[in-house]
Amino acid sequence: MNLRRQQKITGVLFISPTAIVLVLIILLPLLFSFVVSFYGYTFIHPRFDQFLGAQNYLRGFQDQYFWNSLEVTLIFVVAVVLVEFLVGFSIALLLNRDIRFKGIFYTILTIPMVMAPVAVGLIWKMLLHPDLGVANYFLSLLGISPVNWLGSTKMALWTLLLIDVWQQMSFMILILLAGLTSLPKEPFEAAKIDGANARQTLFYITLHLMKPVIVVALLIRTIFAFRTYDLVYVLTKGGPGVSTDLISYHIYKKTFMGLDLGQASALSYVLLILIMAIVVVLFRQMANRQESLY
């Protein structure tokens, strides 16, 4: 046995455990749910004896609650990602400077990110309680009437959005800050010599060089925003009404409340296709931006 073949066998042996785990916990469930999406498979009738074809998908598209859930989800995702990027990039620019106590700021930023979403939801649920919460107490000191943060159809989605931003923005900041610290110094030195001001340096150099990092950050946060479920489950249960019924929670209700695993699987694949389409668009944007750099 020559050395190259021995190295290949060794590599396969090292990769095999990971590959087996990925197949068992990712590929097989995906295949199972894909097959289930074409059958009338429920928890009450867990058998593959009722082939429905694309009927589960059609019923999902004909369901007004699905379209409402999709609309709410798109509003949530766009708002969350946009706010996190704008605020996160601003904070990353500040932290990229030589400031005192930078390590303390890093520690504070990472605290929300490492907390479990369920714990975050419970903490904010207590803080925003309409009668006993700290938020309404401070409002009362200012002479402002109590706000039903999670019980109002006008406030619930935006409250949920701000809580998600509070927890996840540190992830955006750290990615963008890592990108900023890795930028080459030469373009900035040349711009300074040429007399470029701070605004010109930001828009024509920093943002231009940061585009690949920005696309990756937006991509990751978009995917995770579409998958938001924990906060909805803890804080609002999709209510009041269906004002916070995000698509992930809608699929959960179809599965464990409606017991219709077939339609829930179909809706899961619709969500998967939507996310994949967004990923393709963002990757193409990143590829085009990288080509323009050279």
GROMACS .gro file of C-alpha atoms in nm:
model
  294
    1MET     CA    1   0.000   0.000   0.000
    2ASN     CA    2   0.154   0.330  -0.110
    3LEU     CA    3   0.164   0.639   0.110
    4ARG     CA    4  -0.103   0.834  -0.082
    5ARG     CA    5  -0.360   0.554  -0.055
    6GLN     CA    6  -0.282   0.511   0.314
    7GLN     CA    7  -0.339   0.884   0.368
    8LYS     CA    8  -0.675   0.862   0.187
    9ILE     CA    9  -0.786   0.568   0.403
   10THR     CA   10  -0.676   0.752   0.717
   11GLY     CA   11  -0.871   1.060   0.608
   12VAL     CA   12  -1.183   0.853   0.541
   13LEU     CA   13  -1.156   0.690   0.883
   14PHE     CA   14  -1.138   1.030   1.051
   15ILE     CA   15  -1.428   1.172   0.849
   16SER     CA   16  -1.655   0.866   0.876
   17PRO     CA   17  -1.787   0.921   1.233
   18THR     CA   18  -1.887   1.280   1.152
   19ALA     CA   19  -2.041   1.176   0.820
   20ILE     CA   20  -2.242   0.898   0.987
   21VAL     CA   21  -2.372   1.136   1.255
   22LEU     CA   22  -2.471   1.393   0.990
   23VAL     CA   23  -2.657   1.128   0.791
   24LEU     CA   24  -2.842   1.002   1.099
   25ILE     CA   25  -2.945   1.337   1.246
   26ILE     CA   26  -2.987   1.548   0.929
   27LEU     CA   27  -3.022   1.351   0.606
   28LEU     CA   28  -3.254   1.074   0.727
   29PRO     CA   29  -3.501   1.312   0.901
   30LEU     CA   30  -3.503   1.529   0.588
   31LEU     CA   31  -3.582   1.229   0.369
   32PHE     CA   32  -3.847   1.104   0.612
   33SER     CA   33  -4.023   1.442   0.628
   34PHE     CA   34  -4.007   1.473   0.248
   35VAL     CA   35  -4.182   1.137   0.207
   36VAL     CA   36  -4.433   1.221   0.482
   37SER     CA   37  -4.525   1.547   0.305
   38PHE     CA   38  -4.695   1.343   0.030
   39TYR     CA   39  -4.905   1.129   0.263
   40GLY     CA   40  -5.197   1.176   0.501
   41TYR     CA   41  -4.965   1.091   0.788
   42THR     CA   42  -5.087   1.206   1.130
   43PHE     CA   43  -5.007   1.117   1.489
   44ILE     CA   44  -5.352   0.959   1.510
   45HIS     CA   45  -5.301   0.769   1.183
   46PRO     CA   46  -4.922   0.713   1.160
   47ARG     CA   47  -4.924   0.500   0.844
   48PHE     CA   48  -4.822   0.543   0.481
   49ASP     CA   49  -5.147   0.409   0.335
   50GLN     CA   50  -5.302   0.738   0.218
   51PHE     CA   51  -5.103   0.892  -0.066
   52LEU     CA   52  -5.210   1.253  -0.126
   53GLY     CA   53  -4.954   1.368  -0.380
   54ALA     CA   54  -4.918   1.746  -0.368
   55GLN     CA   55  -5.243   1.792  -0.175
   56ASN     CA   56  -5.065   1.880   0.151
   57TYR     CA   57  -4.880   2.158  -0.030
   58LEU     CA   58  -5.198   2.284  -0.198
   59ARG     CA   59  -5.389   2.286   0.132
   60GLY     CA   60  -5.107   2.485   0.286
   61PHE     CA   61  -5.119   2.745   0.007
   62GLN     CA   62  -5.499   2.768   0.039
   63ASP     CA   63  -5.480   2.829   0.414
   64GLN     CA   64  -5.515   3.200   0.495
   65TYR     CA   65  -5.332   3.148   0.823
   66PHE     CA   66  -5.028   3.025   0.632
   67TRP     CA   67  -5.015   3.345   0.426
   68ASN     CA   68  -5.065   3.555   0.737
   69SER     CA   69  -4.783   3.365   0.906
   70LEU     CA   70  -4.559   3.414   0.604
   71GLU     CA   71  -4.634   3.788   0.596
   72VAL     CA   72  -4.563   3.827   0.969
   73THR     CA   73  -4.241   3.627   0.930
   74LEU     CA   74  -4.115   3.839   0.639
   75ILE     CA   75  -4.183   4.161   0.833
   76PHE     CA   76  -4.006   4.015   1.136
   77VAL     CA   77  -3.704   3.889   0.940
   78VAL     CA   78  -3.650   4.208   0.739
   79ALA     CA   79  -3.689   4.433   1.044
   80VAL     CA   80  -3.469   4.219   1.271
   81VAL     CA   81  -3.185   4.181   1.021
   82LEU     CA   82  -3.196   4.548   0.918
   83VAL     CA   83  -3.192   4.681   1.276
   84GLU     CA   84  -2.922   4.436   1.383
   85PHE     CA   85  -2.703   4.530   1.088
   86LEU     CA   86  -2.739   4.909   1.121
   87VAL     CA   87  -2.692   4.918   1.497
   88GLY     CA   88  -2.440   4.633   1.500
   89PHE     CA   89  -2.221   4.788   1.232
   90SER     CA   90  -2.222   5.122   1.414
   91ILE     CA   91  -2.114   4.956   1.739
   92ALA     CA   92  -1.852   4.749   1.556
   93LEU     CA   93  -1.704   5.068   1.408
   94LEU     CA   94  -1.680   5.219   1.757
   95LEU     CA   95  -1.520   4.907   1.905
   96ASN     CA   96  -1.271   4.894   1.619
   97ARG     CA   97  -1.115   5.213   1.751
   98ASP     CA   98  -0.863   5.235   2.033
   99ILE     CA   99  -1.091   5.281   2.334
  100ARG     CA  100  -1.049   5.202   2.701
  101PHE     CA  101  -1.211   4.900   2.866
  102LYS     CA  102  -1.265   4.728   2.531
  103GLY     CA  103  -1.252   4.386   2.700
  104ILE     CA  104  -1.537   4.484   2.932
  105PHE     CA  105  -1.751   4.585   2.634
  106TYR     CA  106  -1.678   4.251   2.465
  107THR     CA  107  -1.791   4.065   2.778
  108ILE     CA  108  -2.113   4.264   2.805
  109LEU     CA  109  -2.190   4.207   2.436
  110THR     CA  110  -2.152   3.830   2.455
  111ILE     CA  111  -2.380   3.782   2.758
  112PRO     CA  112  -2.715   3.794   2.569
  113MET     CA  113  -2.580   3.571   2.291
  114VAL     CA  114  -2.484   3.285   2.525
  115MET     CA  115  -2.818   3.287   2.708
  116ALA     CA  116  -3.078   3.028   2.610
  117PRO     CA  117  -3.372   3.180   2.417
  118VAL     CA  118  -3.617   3.025   2.664
  119ALA     CA  119  -3.439   3.196   2.954
  120VAL     CA  120  -3.435   3.525   2.762
  121GLY     CA  121  -3.806   3.491   2.695
  122LEU     CA  122  -3.891   3.425   3.059
  123ILE     CA  123  -3.679   3.719   3.180
  124TRP     CA  124  -3.839   3.962   2.939
  125LYS     CA  125  -4.185   3.824   3.010
  126MET     CA  126  -4.139   3.924   3.374
  127LEU     CA  127  -3.988   4.263   3.288
  128LEU     CA  128  -4.276   4.343   3.051
  129HIS     CA  129  -4.561   4.216   3.268
  130PRO     CA  130  -4.847   4.470   3.230
  131ASP     CA  131  -4.904   4.501   3.607
  132LEU     CA  132  -4.586   4.386   3.781
  133GLY     CA  133  -4.319   4.452   3.517
  134VAL     CA  134  -4.029   4.691   3.561
  135ALA     CA  135  -4.088   4.853   3.221
  136ASN     CA  136  -4.435   4.979   3.309
  137TYR     CA  137  -4.314   5.086   3.653
  138PHE     CA  138  -4.063   5.326   3.496
  139LEU     CA  139  -4.329   5.449   3.256
  140SER     CA  140  -4.558   5.524   3.552
  141LEU     CA  141  -4.281   5.736   3.707
  142LEU     CA  142  -4.291   5.947   3.391
  143GLY     CA  143  -4.669   5.974   3.405
  144ILE     CA  144  -4.720   5.739   3.108
  145SER     CA  145  -5.001   5.484   3.112
  146PRO     CA  146  -4.902   5.115   3.132
  147VAL     CA  147  -4.838   4.943   2.799
  148ASN     CA  148  -4.957   4.590   2.726
  149TRP     CA  149  -4.634   4.498   2.552
  150LEU     CA  150  -4.719   4.137   2.467
  151GLY     CA  151  -5.100   4.149   2.483
  152SER     CA  152  -5.163   4.413   2.217
  153THR     CA  153  -5.188   4.323   1.849
  154LYS     CA  154  -5.012   4.650   1.764
  155MET     CA  155  -4.724   4.607   2.010
  156ALA     CA  156  -4.661   4.232   2.037
  157LEU     CA  157  -4.468   4.179   1.712
  158TRP     CA  158  -4.246   4.485   1.764
  159THR     CA  159  -4.180   4.387   2.124
  160LEU     CA  160  -4.082   4.038   2.008
  161LEU     CA  161  -3.862   4.195   1.743
  162LEU     CA  162  -3.676   4.416   1.992
  163ILE     CA  163  -3.619   4.125   2.230
  164ASP     CA  164  -3.473   3.917   1.947
  165VAL     CA  165  -3.251   4.210   1.846
  166TRP     CA  166  -3.134   4.247   2.207
  167GLN     CA  167  -3.026   3.884   2.218
  168GLN     CA  168  -2.887   3.831   1.869
  169MET     CA  169  -2.726   4.165   1.782
  170SER     CA  170  -2.403   4.073   1.961
  171PHE     CA  171  -2.354   3.795   1.704
  172MET     CA  172  -2.377   4.050   1.422
  173ILE     CA  173  -2.140   4.286   1.604
  174LEU     CA  174  -1.874   4.018   1.656
  175ILE     CA  175  -1.881   3.905   1.292
  176LEU     CA  176  -1.860   4.261   1.160
  177LEU     CA  177  -1.591   4.352   1.412
  178ALA     CA  178  -1.385   4.051   1.305
  179GLY     CA  179  -1.416   4.169   0.946
  180LEU     CA  180  -1.315   4.525   1.035
  181THR     CA  181  -1.006   4.415   1.226
  182SER     CA  182  -0.890   4.202   0.931
  183LEU     CA  183  -0.908   4.481   0.672
  184PRO     CA  184  -0.573   4.588   0.519
  185LYS     CA  185  -0.433   4.919   0.643
  186GLU     CA  186  -0.290   5.039   0.311
  187PRO     CA  187  -0.616   5.164   0.150
  188PHE     CA  188  -0.699   5.369   0.460
  189GLU     CA  189  -0.350   5.520   0.473
  190ALA     CA  190  -0.372   5.609   0.103
  191ALA     CA  191  -0.716   5.768   0.153
  192LYS     CA  192  -0.584   5.975   0.443
  193ILE     CA  193  -0.294   6.100   0.231
  194ASP     CA  194  -0.537   6.190  -0.051
  195GLY     CA  195  -0.747   6.395   0.192
  196ALA     CA  196  -1.055   6.171   0.215
  197ASN     CA  197  -1.285   6.254   0.505
  198ALA     CA  198  -1.444   6.002   0.744
  199ARG     CA  199  -1.766   5.969   0.542
  200GLN     CA  200  -1.582   5.907   0.215
  201THR     CA  201  -1.353   5.654   0.382
  202LEU     CA  202  -1.653   5.469   0.527
  203PHE     CA  203  -1.858   5.448   0.206
  204TYR     CA  204  -1.585   5.406  -0.054
  205ILE     CA  205  -1.332   5.192   0.133
  206THR     CA  206  -1.468   5.032   0.450
  207LEU     CA  207  -1.806   4.924   0.312
  208HIS     CA  208  -1.654   4.819  -0.020
  209LEU     CA  209  -1.396   4.594   0.147
  210MET     CA  210  -1.650   4.466   0.401
  211LYS     CA  211  -1.912   4.354   0.148
  212PRO     CA  212  -1.824   3.980   0.159
  213VAL     CA  213  -1.832   3.982   0.541
  214ILE     CA  214  -2.158   4.179   0.542
  215VAL     CA  215  -2.323   3.933   0.305
  216VAL     CA  216  -2.220   3.638   0.523
  217ALA     CA  217  -2.347   3.812   0.837
  218LEU     CA  218  -2.679   3.897   0.673
  219LEU     CA  219  -2.710   3.544   0.539
  220ILE     CA  220  -2.655   3.377   0.875
  221ARG     CA  221  -2.890   3.610   1.061
  222THR     CA  222  -3.160   3.580   0.794
  223ILE     CA  223  -3.158   3.201   0.821
  224PHE     CA  224  -3.175   3.208   1.199
  225ALA     CA  225  -3.445   3.478   1.198
  226PHE     CA  226  -3.665   3.257   0.980
  227ARG     CA  227  -3.618   2.978   1.235
  228THR     CA  228  -3.723   3.188   1.536
  229TYR     CA  229  -3.952   2.975   1.749
  230ASP     CA  230  -3.840   2.978   2.114
  231LEU     CA  231  -3.925   3.339   2.189
  232VAL     CA  232  -4.268   3.309   2.029
  233TYR     CA  233  -4.344   2.995   2.228
  234VAL     CA  234  -4.241   3.149   2.560
  235LEU     CA  235  -4.370   3.504   2.515
  236THR     CA  236  -4.685   3.506   2.301
  237LYS     CA  237  -4.780   3.158   2.172
  238GLY     CA  238  -4.836   3.328   1.836
  239GLY     CA  239  -5.084   3.578   1.980
  240PRO     CA  240  -5.261   3.794   2.048
  241GLY     CA  241  -5.469   3.650   1.767
  242VAL     CA  242  -5.216   3.561   1.500
  243SER     CA  243  -5.010   3.882   1.523
  244THR     CA  244  -4.686   3.699   1.616
  245ASP     CA  245  -4.757   3.367   1.445
  246LEU     CA  246  -4.417   3.323   1.280
  247ILE     CA  247  -4.385   3.044   1.024
  248SER     CA  248  -4.178   2.817   1.251
  249TYR     CA  249  -4.440   2.840   1.525
  250HIS     CA  250  -4.717   2.790   1.269
  251ILE     CA  251  -4.551   2.464   1.162
  252TYR     CA  252  -4.518   2.364   1.527
  253LYS     CA  253  -4.893   2.416   1.576
  254LYS     CA  254  -4.971   2.208   1.268
  255THR     CA  255  -4.755   1.928   1.407
  256PHE     CA  256  -4.833   1.912   1.778
  257MET     CA  257  -5.173   2.081   1.800
  258GLY     CA  258  -5.324   1.983   1.465
  259LEU     CA  259  -5.137   1.648   1.475
  260ASP     CA  260  -5.106   1.672   1.094
  261LEU     CA  261  -4.746   1.569   1.033
  262GLY     CA  262  -4.800   1.546   0.658
  263GLN     CA  263  -4.901   1.908   0.608
  264ALA     CA  264  -4.646   2.028   0.865
  265SER     CA  265  -4.373   1.851   0.666
  266ALA     CA  266  -4.499   2.012   0.345
  267LEU     CA  267  -4.488   2.359   0.502
  268SER     CA  268  -4.140   2.285   0.637
  269TYR     CA  269  -4.018   2.218   0.284
  270VAL     CA  270  -4.184   2.537   0.160
  271LEU     CA  271  -3.987   2.723   0.428
  272LEU     CA  272  -3.669   2.537   0.329
  273ILE     CA  273  -3.713   2.634  -0.037
  274LEU     CA  274  -3.773   2.998   0.061
  275ILE     CA  275  -3.458   3.007   0.274
  276MET     CA  276  -3.254   2.835   0.001
  277ALA     CA  277  -3.372   3.094  -0.253
  278ILE     CA  278  -3.256   3.374  -0.024
  279VAL     CA  279  -2.923   3.196   0.029
  280VAL     CA  280  -2.869   3.164  -0.347
  281VAL     CA  281  -2.943   3.533  -0.403
  282LEU     CA  282  -2.707   3.643  -0.126
  283PHE     CA  283  -2.430   3.408  -0.242
  284ARG     CA  284  -2.459   3.543  -0.596
  285GLN     CA  285  -2.435   3.895  -0.459
  286MET     CA  286  -2.125   3.797  -0.263
  287ALA     CA  287  -1.967   3.634  -0.570
  288ASN     CA  288  -2.035   3.943  -0.782
  289ARG     CA  289  -1.889   4.170  -0.514
  290GLN     CA  290  -1.575   3.957  -0.484
  291GLU     CA  291  -1.526   3.964  -0.863
  292SER     CA  292  -1.555   4.343  -0.858
  293LEU     CA  293  -1.271   4.362  -0.605
  294TYR     CA  294  -1.022   4.212  -0.849
   0.00000   0.00000   0.00000
